[in-house]
């Protein structure tokens, strides 16, 4: 399994595309050891920039992806105005001038940071939020490949929908992003929606 994970990361780097891997098993089956090994090796070799998010069954939909954006932009704890200003500076350095981009990403981060959303962008569909997050990750991946570790996706239906969106996104070409998802078989019982999404992802050629 270590060889398979490393090969997936290498394929993502070489093809400059989004790819993924699913690690599913019972408690104590070694999923955590595998992801820790991968993270440590990636950091040691400088193969990619690493971000890890663990899903919480009590968190609102979109909270895990919001924490990913907060971590990648270093906006945690800044407050809404300061976080938005920092996101604007980051995007302007990348040549982005459309105000909607940083305002929309501020709305994404608000879910994780507890900011008031009264005056922020409203997303009519989850896909509208996914587009903004994907573009943000693509910009990050232009500088260096990304390794995204999503733990406990048996609680992460929204995250799995985003991963599917990312793999289907034609704009993903040229942006090396490797996504590793972990889930517990016992906690998937009774969560048919998450089970179906995970099975669909695992059946893809990119995973």
XYZ file of C-alpha atoms in Angstrom:
207
model
C 0.000 0.000 0.000
C 2.896 2.374 0.613
C 4.131 1.738 -2.911
C 0.642 2.369 -4.280
C 0.286 5.679 -2.456
C 3.720 6.856 -3.528
C 2.998 5.833 -7.118
C -0.242 7.804 -7.047
C 1.530 10.909 -5.797
C 4.251 10.477 -8.411
C 1.650 10.094 -11.170
C -0.072 13.271 -10.044
C 3.234 15.154 -10.114
C 4.349 13.783 -13.478
C 1.002 14.202 -15.224
C 0.261 17.480 -13.442
C -3.269 16.373 -12.696
C -5.642 15.599 -9.842
C -5.587 12.008 -8.607
C -6.760 10.243 -5.485
C -6.612 7.213 -3.213
C -9.099 5.656 -0.786
C -8.021 3.862 2.402
C -10.961 1.992 3.904
C -10.832 -0.439 6.810
C -11.746 -1.094 10.402
C -10.356 0.628 13.468
C -6.682 -0.237 13.892
C -6.273 -1.468 10.310
C -3.322 0.837 9.622
C -4.932 3.740 7.738
C -3.489 6.329 10.077
C -0.008 4.779 9.937
C -0.115 4.864 6.146
C -1.164 8.491 5.923
C 1.383 9.505 8.570
C 4.100 7.680 6.648
C 3.068 9.413 3.425
C 2.955 12.848 5.029
C 6.363 12.401 6.632
C 7.972 11.106 3.452
C 6.494 13.915 1.368
C 7.771 16.507 3.830
C 11.219 14.867 4.017
C 11.569 14.754 0.234
C 9.896 18.089 -0.460
C 7.611 16.322 -2.933
C 4.514 18.369 -2.164
C 2.850 20.796 0.200
C 0.745 18.861 2.714
C -2.659 19.704 4.173
C -4.663 17.398 6.449
C -8.273 17.699 7.569
C -10.196 15.374 9.903
C -13.984 15.307 9.626
C -16.247 15.884 12.611
C -19.747 14.386 12.645
C -21.044 17.450 14.528
C -19.627 20.002 12.071
C -21.840 21.730 9.476
C -21.515 20.766 5.789
C -18.526 22.436 4.178
C -16.618 22.930 7.429
C -13.782 20.556 6.475
C -13.184 22.241 3.122
C -13.384 25.614 4.855
C -10.627 24.557 7.282
C -8.527 23.475 4.319
C -8.789 26.946 2.770
C -8.092 28.612 6.126
C -4.968 26.511 6.636
C -3.684 27.015 3.105
C -4.136 30.791 3.316
C -2.974 31.199 6.951
C -6.161 33.107 7.757
C -6.978 31.269 10.973
C -7.818 33.500 13.929
C -7.623 36.734 11.955
C -11.263 37.766 12.042
C -13.448 38.271 9.003
C -12.136 41.648 7.791
C -8.481 40.765 8.326
C -8.964 37.322 6.790
C -10.644 38.792 3.738
C -7.882 41.384 3.380
C -5.208 38.720 3.596
C -6.990 36.576 1.002
C -7.209 39.599 -1.298
C -3.457 40.212 -0.964
C -2.687 36.548 -1.674
C -4.846 36.474 -4.781
C -3.625 39.800 -6.114
C -0.061 38.436 -5.949
C -1.307 35.695 -8.280
C -2.699 38.280 -10.684
C -6.323 37.855 -9.590
C -8.275 41.115 -9.694
C -11.880 39.893 -9.530
C -13.307 40.940 -6.162
C -15.692 37.968 -6.210
C -12.789 35.542 -5.757
C -11.633 36.753 -2.356
C -15.147 37.620 -1.213
C -16.325 34.102 -2.093
C -13.335 32.488 -0.359
C -14.050 34.636 2.702
C -17.572 33.175 2.704
C -16.081 29.682 2.468
C -13.765 30.283 5.433
C -16.568 31.775 7.550
C -17.992 28.285 8.129
C -14.800 27.204 9.901
C -13.979 30.477 11.633
C -17.470 31.339 12.875
C -17.607 34.665 11.057
C -20.964 36.311 10.419
C -22.168 35.560 6.892
C -24.789 38.344 6.746
C -22.805 40.440 4.269
C -20.840 37.679 2.556
C -21.308 35.903 -0.759
C -24.108 33.343 -0.800
C -23.678 30.140 -2.805
C -26.843 28.913 -4.500
C -25.435 25.428 -5.106
C -22.570 23.415 -3.595
C -20.961 23.389 -7.048
C -20.612 27.183 -6.924
C -18.566 26.804 -3.752
C -16.556 23.932 -5.225
C -15.561 26.049 -8.239
C -14.064 28.746 -6.003
C -12.233 26.260 -3.774
C -10.894 24.349 -6.789
C -9.554 27.531 -8.369
C -7.846 28.412 -5.090
C -6.201 24.982 -4.895
C -5.155 25.166 -8.545
C -3.327 28.419 -7.804
C -1.591 26.774 -4.841
C -0.641 23.765 -6.992
C 0.932 26.002 -9.634
C 3.670 26.802 -7.110
C 4.168 23.240 -5.862
C 2.248 19.938 -5.906
C -0.363 19.417 -3.190
C -1.088 16.417 -0.974
C -4.533 16.659 0.615
C -5.345 14.116 3.343
C -9.032 13.899 4.237
C -9.480 11.669 7.288
C -12.803 10.120 8.346
C -14.708 10.857 5.146
C -17.478 8.583 6.435
C -18.552 11.930 7.951
C -17.599 13.907 4.838
C -20.248 13.634 2.114
C -19.583 17.229 1.081
C -15.840 16.639 0.855
C -16.293 13.522 -1.279
C -18.592 15.451 -3.619
C -15.873 18.082 -3.905
C -13.199 15.474 -4.651
C -15.398 14.091 -7.420
C -15.824 17.631 -8.758
C -12.058 18.188 -8.611
C -11.322 14.991 -10.532
C -13.885 15.930 -13.202
C -12.788 19.558 -13.494
C -11.197 20.174 -16.916
C -9.257 23.074 -15.400
C -7.463 20.619 -13.092
C -5.078 19.681 -15.879
C -1.703 21.233 -15.191
C -2.264 21.276 -11.422
C -0.786 18.319 -9.484
C -3.110 17.560 -6.557
C -3.102 14.160 -4.852
C -6.029 13.459 -2.519
C -5.984 10.656 0.067
C -9.266 9.801 1.832
C -9.647 7.505 4.838
C -12.826 5.902 6.156
C -13.820 3.251 8.691
C -15.943 0.391 7.434
C -17.903 0.093 10.694
C -18.786 3.791 10.694
C -19.963 3.612 7.078
C -22.718 1.256 8.186
C -26.011 3.120 8.194
C -24.512 5.961 6.128
C -25.601 4.818 2.678
C -25.003 8.190 1.017
C -21.379 8.325 2.117
C -20.884 4.637 1.236
C -22.165 5.187 -2.305
C -20.011 8.277 -2.818
C -16.916 6.486 -1.563
C -17.588 3.453 -3.764
C -18.025 5.720 -6.781
C -14.746 7.481 -6.065
C -12.876 4.226 -5.482
C -14.091 2.904 -8.848
C -12.614 5.813 -10.799
C -9.531 5.351 -12.911
C -7.812 8.313 -11.221
C -8.174 6.710 -7.778
